[in-house]
């Protein structure tokens, strides 16, 4: 083979060699793109968790969370280990103003709900019935209405089920995000929390509650003696 005929072969090998770094860069870009997709998917999963509407669920207290979840799906924290409830204040469904901190000295039953959520609709009458029975025992019920685009559906929900206690209007879920990670925070819709007379979160469940289960969850906090 002459030198002239070998020259193009060397040129082709050189060109292929020059293209290798570009393929490598494209591969790196593909890896980075896959990582971005994975991160985005994770963020969406977290968002879906916050907006989930389910009829039941439990969550255990891993790590140093300090809470214990019973077989009934109710998580509790010993009195000396409870976290303060965050700032829960703002506009109510009916256009008023409410600050949960104003109820310190009372037991607060905090229920996260949406008018679009079937389990929330199933439990609404149970909450109103129990509220009427215990409101004279130093107990205040408060709702957090979320993921409703306007207050109209929320007001219709309250009228339909005869809900007489107030609800904060929280369409984007900002109030839910104020709870510290690792504490008894609302992680689903519906969620129900008990805030003790000192303004600390004592119990939580991530399920729709029957009248019987709601009474059972609330009972330990009705008297000061049971809190000791």
mmCIF file of C-alpha atoms in Angstrom:
data_model
loop_
_atom_site.group_PDB
_atom_site.id
_atom_site.type_symbol
_atom_site.label_atom_id
_atom_site.label_comp_id
_atom_site.label_asym_id
_atom_site.label_seq_id
_atom_site.Cartn_x
_atom_site.Cartn_y
_atom_site.Cartn_z
ATOM 1 C CA UNK A 1 0.000 0.000 0.000
ATOM 2 C CA UNK A 2 1.393 3.418 -0.966
ATOM 3 C CA UNK A 3 1.868 6.298 1.450
ATOM 4 C CA UNK A 4 -0.818 8.206 -0.412
ATOM 5 C CA UNK A 5 -3.383 5.456 0.124
ATOM 6 C CA UNK A 6 -2.559 5.200 3.852
ATOM 7 C CA UNK A 7 -2.981 8.919 4.536
ATOM 8 C CA UNK A 8 -6.804 8.990 4.433
ATOM 9 C CA UNK A 9 -6.967 6.124 6.944
ATOM 10 C CA UNK A 10 -4.894 8.088 9.437
ATOM 11 C CA UNK A 11 -7.113 11.100 8.847
ATOM 12 C CA UNK A 12 -10.268 9.056 9.536
ATOM 13 C CA UNK A 13 -8.833 7.679 12.762
ATOM 14 C CA UNK A 14 -7.900 11.209 13.815
ATOM 15 C CA UNK A 15 -11.425 12.452 13.114
ATOM 16 C CA UNK A 16 -12.980 9.603 15.106
ATOM 17 C CA UNK A 17 -10.630 10.358 17.991
ATOM 18 C CA UNK A 18 -11.643 13.996 17.951
ATOM 19 C CA UNK A 19 -15.280 13.041 18.130
ATOM 20 C CA UNK A 20 -14.878 10.858 21.242
ATOM 21 C CA UNK A 21 -14.788 13.760 23.734
ATOM 22 C CA UNK A 22 -18.031 15.059 22.251
ATOM 23 C CA UNK A 23 -19.728 11.696 22.762
ATOM 24 C CA UNK A 24 -18.376 11.671 26.301
ATOM 25 C CA UNK A 25 -19.815 15.110 26.937
ATOM 26 C CA UNK A 26 -23.144 14.047 25.519
ATOM 27 C CA UNK A 27 -23.096 11.033 27.829
ATOM 28 C CA UNK A 28 -22.367 13.262 30.815
ATOM 29 C CA UNK A 29 -25.242 15.492 29.820
ATOM 30 C CA UNK A 30 -27.506 12.444 29.684
ATOM 31 C CA UNK A 31 -26.479 11.430 33.203
ATOM 32 C CA UNK A 32 -27.116 14.947 34.481
ATOM 33 C CA UNK A 33 -30.485 15.008 32.738
ATOM 34 C CA UNK A 34 -31.417 11.692 34.339
ATOM 35 C CA UNK A 35 -30.423 13.064 37.725
ATOM 36 C CA UNK A 36 -32.593 16.140 37.175
ATOM 37 C CA UNK A 37 -35.532 13.914 36.242
ATOM 38 C CA UNK A 38 -34.991 11.820 39.373
ATOM 39 C CA UNK A 39 -34.902 14.923 41.575
ATOM 40 C CA UNK A 40 -38.023 16.296 39.921
ATOM 41 C CA UNK A 41 -39.804 12.968 40.397
ATOM 42 C CA UNK A 42 -38.861 13.002 44.075
ATOM 43 C CA UNK A 43 -40.207 16.513 44.498
ATOM 44 C CA UNK A 44 -43.474 15.525 42.830
ATOM 45 C CA UNK A 45 -43.743 12.501 45.134
ATOM 46 C CA UNK A 46 -43.407 14.762 48.173
ATOM 47 C CA UNK A 47 -46.059 17.096 46.790
ATOM 48 C CA UNK A 48 -48.412 14.184 46.166
ATOM 49 C CA UNK A 49 -47.906 12.986 49.735
ATOM 50 C CA UNK A 50 -48.974 16.369 51.038
ATOM 51 C CA UNK A 51 -52.131 16.359 48.920
ATOM 52 C CA UNK A 52 -53.075 12.697 49.286
ATOM 53 C CA UNK A 53 -56.646 11.958 50.271
ATOM 54 C CA UNK A 54 -56.994 8.587 51.953
ATOM 55 C CA UNK A 55 -59.239 6.747 54.363
ATOM 56 C CA UNK A 56 -56.467 5.357 56.532
ATOM 57 C CA UNK A 57 -52.762 5.236 57.269
ATOM 58 C CA UNK A 58 -50.130 5.011 59.949
ATOM 59 C CA UNK A 59 -46.718 6.532 60.390
ATOM 60 C CA UNK A 60 -44.136 5.294 62.824
ATOM 61 C CA UNK A 61 -41.727 7.420 64.785
ATOM 62 C CA UNK A 62 -38.315 6.586 63.395
ATOM 63 C CA UNK A 63 -35.054 8.126 64.579
ATOM 64 C CA UNK A 64 -35.392 10.732 67.323
ATOM 65 C CA UNK A 65 -38.954 11.736 66.590
ATOM 66 C CA UNK A 66 -40.061 10.724 70.094
ATOM 67 C CA UNK A 67 -43.560 9.587 69.104
ATOM 68 C CA UNK A 68 -45.140 6.160 69.086
ATOM 69 C CA UNK A 69 -47.850 4.956 66.701
ATOM 70 C CA UNK A 70 -50.410 2.502 68.029
ATOM 71 C CA UNK A 71 -52.142 -0.266 66.139
ATOM 72 C CA UNK A 72 -55.134 2.075 65.800
ATOM 73 C CA UNK A 73 -53.042 4.505 63.719
ATOM 74 C CA UNK A 74 -52.898 7.174 66.436
ATOM 75 C CA UNK A 75 -49.424 8.569 67.182
ATOM 76 C CA UNK A 76 -48.725 10.104 70.600
ATOM 77 C CA UNK A 77 -45.876 11.899 72.369
ATOM 78 C CA UNK A 78 -45.135 11.891 76.100
ATOM 79 C CA UNK A 79 -45.905 15.230 77.733
ATOM 80 C CA UNK A 80 -42.288 16.269 78.334
ATOM 81 C CA UNK A 81 -41.232 15.539 74.752
ATOM 82 C CA UNK A 82 -43.911 17.390 72.783
ATOM 83 C CA UNK A 83 -43.067 20.069 70.229
ATOM 84 C CA UNK A 84 -44.732 23.466 70.198
ATOM 85 C CA UNK A 85 -47.438 23.923 67.610
ATOM 86 C CA UNK A 86 -46.305 26.389 64.921
ATOM 87 C CA UNK A 87 -47.966 29.697 64.115
ATOM 88 C CA UNK A 88 -51.393 28.724 62.807
ATOM 89 C CA UNK A 89 -53.152 31.949 62.025
ATOM 90 C CA UNK A 90 -54.810 33.661 59.117
ATOM 91 C CA UNK A 91 -58.082 34.097 57.277
ATOM 92 C CA UNK A 92 -60.943 31.703 57.911
ATOM 93 C CA UNK A 93 -63.270 30.121 55.378
ATOM 94 C CA UNK A 94 -66.009 32.609 56.350
ATOM 95 C CA UNK A 95 -63.720 35.639 55.942
ATOM 96 C CA UNK A 96 -62.805 36.161 59.593
ATOM 97 C CA UNK A 97 -59.438 35.960 61.323
ATOM 98 C CA UNK A 98 -58.213 33.202 63.633
ATOM 99 C CA UNK A 99 -55.070 32.462 65.639
ATOM 100 C CA UNK A 100 -54.863 29.005 67.229
ATOM 101 C CA UNK A 101 -52.501 30.417 69.860
ATOM 102 C CA UNK A 102 -55.462 32.349 71.289
ATOM 103 C CA UNK A 103 -56.867 29.000 72.435
ATOM 104 C CA UNK A 104 -53.903 28.192 74.677
ATOM 105 C CA UNK A 105 -55.313 26.763 77.913
ATOM 106 C CA UNK A 106 -57.790 24.698 75.895
ATOM 107 C CA UNK A 107 -57.326 21.392 74.132
ATOM 108 C CA UNK A 108 -57.419 22.032 70.388
ATOM 109 C CA UNK A 109 -58.556 19.374 67.918
ATOM 110 C CA UNK A 110 -57.035 20.383 64.576
ATOM 111 C CA UNK A 111 -58.513 18.741 61.479
ATOM 112 C CA UNK A 112 -57.026 19.182 57.980
ATOM 113 C CA UNK A 113 -59.668 18.730 55.300
ATOM 114 C CA UNK A 114 -60.755 19.562 51.774
ATOM 115 C CA UNK A 115 -64.263 19.760 50.330
ATOM 116 C CA UNK A 116 -63.071 17.559 47.433
ATOM 117 C CA UNK A 117 -61.891 14.742 49.743
ATOM 118 C CA UNK A 118 -64.357 11.811 50.194
ATOM 119 C CA UNK A 119 -62.900 10.638 53.572
ATOM 120 C CA UNK A 120 -63.168 14.229 54.840
ATOM 121 C CA UNK A 121 -66.839 14.226 53.914
ATOM 122 C CA UNK A 122 -67.282 10.871 55.645
ATOM 123 C CA UNK A 123 -65.866 12.122 58.952
ATOM 124 C CA UNK A 124 -67.329 15.654 59.022
ATOM 125 C CA UNK A 125 -70.531 14.819 60.918
ATOM 126 C CA UNK A 126 -68.527 12.808 63.463
ATOM 127 C CA UNK A 127 -66.385 15.853 64.238
ATOM 128 C CA UNK A 128 -69.355 18.156 64.650
ATOM 129 C CA UNK A 129 -71.144 15.705 66.952
ATOM 130 C CA UNK A 130 -68.107 15.238 69.207
ATOM 131 C CA UNK A 131 -67.449 18.992 69.202
ATOM 132 C CA UNK A 132 -70.942 19.721 70.478
ATOM 133 C CA UNK A 133 -70.424 17.175 73.272
ATOM 134 C CA UNK A 134 -67.033 18.462 74.491
ATOM 135 C CA UNK A 135 -66.891 22.184 73.712
ATOM 136 C CA UNK A 136 -67.923 23.030 77.279
ATOM 137 C CA UNK A 137 -65.013 20.977 78.653
ATOM 138 C CA UNK A 138 -62.284 23.378 77.558
ATOM 139 C CA UNK A 139 -61.991 21.953 74.041
ATOM 140 C CA UNK A 140 -61.896 23.883 70.769
ATOM 141 C CA UNK A 141 -62.123 22.323 67.318
ATOM 142 C CA UNK A 142 -60.375 24.103 64.423
ATOM 143 C CA UNK A 143 -60.224 23.058 60.787
ATOM 144 C CA UNK A 144 -57.604 23.775 58.147
ATOM 145 C CA UNK A 145 -59.234 23.784 54.730
ATOM 146 C CA UNK A 146 -56.706 23.120 51.989
ATOM 147 C CA UNK A 147 -56.472 22.592 48.229
ATOM 148 C CA UNK A 148 -59.802 24.323 47.617
ATOM 149 C CA UNK A 149 -59.310 26.987 44.955
ATOM 150 C CA UNK A 150 -61.866 29.309 46.564
ATOM 151 C CA UNK A 151 -63.806 29.499 49.798
ATOM 152 C CA UNK A 152 -67.123 28.774 48.047
ATOM 153 C CA UNK A 153 -66.799 24.950 48.056
ATOM 154 C CA UNK A 154 -65.486 25.031 51.619
ATOM 155 C CA UNK A 155 -68.456 27.086 52.851
ATOM 156 C CA UNK A 156 -70.831 24.731 51.032
ATOM 157 C CA UNK A 157 -69.126 21.785 52.761
ATOM 158 C CA UNK A 158 -69.587 23.375 56.193
ATOM 159 C CA UNK A 159 -73.235 24.110 55.466
ATOM 160 C CA UNK A 160 -73.933 20.614 54.160
ATOM 161 C CA UNK A 161 -72.460 18.881 57.206
ATOM 162 C CA UNK A 162 -73.473 21.450 59.799
ATOM 163 C CA UNK A 163 -69.900 22.318 60.794
ATOM 164 C CA UNK A 164 -70.077 25.103 63.361
ATOM 165 C CA UNK A 165 -66.424 25.451 64.408
ATOM 166 C CA UNK A 166 -64.054 27.691 62.406
ATOM 167 C CA UNK A 167 -61.600 26.629 59.731
ATOM 168 C CA UNK A 168 -58.505 28.439 58.506
ATOM 169 C CA UNK A 169 -58.412 28.808 54.728
ATOM 170 C CA UNK A 170 -55.086 27.423 53.477
ATOM 171 C CA UNK A 171 -55.439 26.684 49.745
ATOM 172 C CA UNK A 172 -51.719 26.115 49.078
ATOM 173 C CA UNK A 173 -50.902 24.157 52.242
ATOM 174 C CA UNK A 174 -48.538 26.762 53.716
ATOM 175 C CA UNK A 175 -49.797 26.213 57.253
ATOM 176 C CA UNK A 176 -49.131 22.476 57.006
ATOM 177 C CA UNK A 177 -45.515 23.171 56.056
ATOM 178 C CA UNK A 178 -44.936 25.180 59.235
ATOM 179 C CA UNK A 179 -44.789 22.024 61.342
ATOM 180 C CA UNK A 180 -41.212 20.922 62.046
ATOM 181 C CA UNK A 181 -39.894 17.883 60.235
ATOM 182 C CA UNK A 182 -39.795 14.823 62.485
ATOM 183 C CA UNK A 183 -42.664 16.011 64.687
ATOM 184 C CA UNK A 184 -46.324 15.051 64.576
ATOM 185 C CA UNK A 185 -47.012 17.042 61.430
ATOM 186 C CA UNK A 186 -50.011 16.651 59.119
ATOM 187 C CA UNK A 187 -48.831 14.549 56.182
ATOM 188 C CA UNK A 188 -52.090 13.643 54.486
ATOM 189 C CA UNK A 189 -55.619 14.841 53.944
ATOM 190 C CA UNK A 190 -57.416 14.241 56.191
ATOM 191 C CA UNK A 191 -55.117 14.551 59.201
ATOM 192 C CA UNK A 192 -56.160 15.205 62.794
ATOM 193 C CA UNK A 193 -53.915 16.551 65.557
ATOM 194 C CA UNK A 194 -54.459 17.142 69.259
ATOM 195 C CA UNK A 195 -52.784 20.261 70.673
ATOM 196 C CA UNK A 196 -52.617 20.151 74.469
ATOM 197 C CA UNK A 197 -53.472 22.968 76.877
ATOM 198 C CA UNK A 198 -49.875 24.222 76.753
ATOM 199 C CA UNK A 199 -49.927 24.627 72.985
ATOM 200 C CA UNK A 200 -47.914 21.502 72.218
ATOM 201 C CA UNK A 201 -48.731 18.770 69.697
ATOM 202 C CA UNK A 202 -49.698 15.649 71.649
ATOM 203 C CA UNK A 203 -51.258 13.276 69.124
ATOM 204 C CA UNK A 204 -51.865 12.775 65.427
ATOM 205 C CA UNK A 205 -53.636 10.437 63.046
ATOM 206 C CA UNK A 206 -53.502 10.292 59.240
ATOM 207 C CA UNK A 207 -56.884 8.733 58.634
ATOM 208 C CA UNK A 208 -60.561 9.557 58.548
ATOM 209 C CA UNK A 209 -62.035 9.099 62.019
ATOM 210 C CA UNK A 210 -65.249 7.498 63.162
ATOM 211 C CA UNK A 211 -67.001 9.104 66.111
ATOM 212 C CA UNK A 212 -65.690 6.316 68.352
ATOM 213 C CA UNK A 213 -62.072 6.733 67.233
ATOM 214 C CA UNK A 214 -62.208 10.506 67.610
ATOM 215 C CA UNK A 215 -63.529 10.210 71.162
ATOM 216 C CA UNK A 216 -60.822 7.668 71.969
ATOM 217 C CA UNK A 217 -58.105 9.955 70.581
ATOM 218 C CA UNK A 218 -59.360 12.968 72.515
ATOM 219 C CA UNK A 219 -60.224 11.321 75.844
ATOM 220 C CA UNK A 220 -56.735 11.337 77.469
ATOM 221 C CA UNK A 221 -56.493 15.139 77.144
ATOM 222 C CA UNK A 222 -59.888 16.196 78.493
ATOM 223 C CA UNK A 223 -58.708 16.655 82.088
ATOM 224 C CA UNK A 224 -55.547 18.155 83.524
ATOM 225 C CA UNK A 225 -55.056 15.072 85.705
ATOM 226 C CA UNK A 226 -54.725 12.776 82.681
ATOM 227 C CA UNK A 227 -52.020 15.044 81.255
ATOM 228 C CA UNK A 228 -49.646 14.445 84.194
#
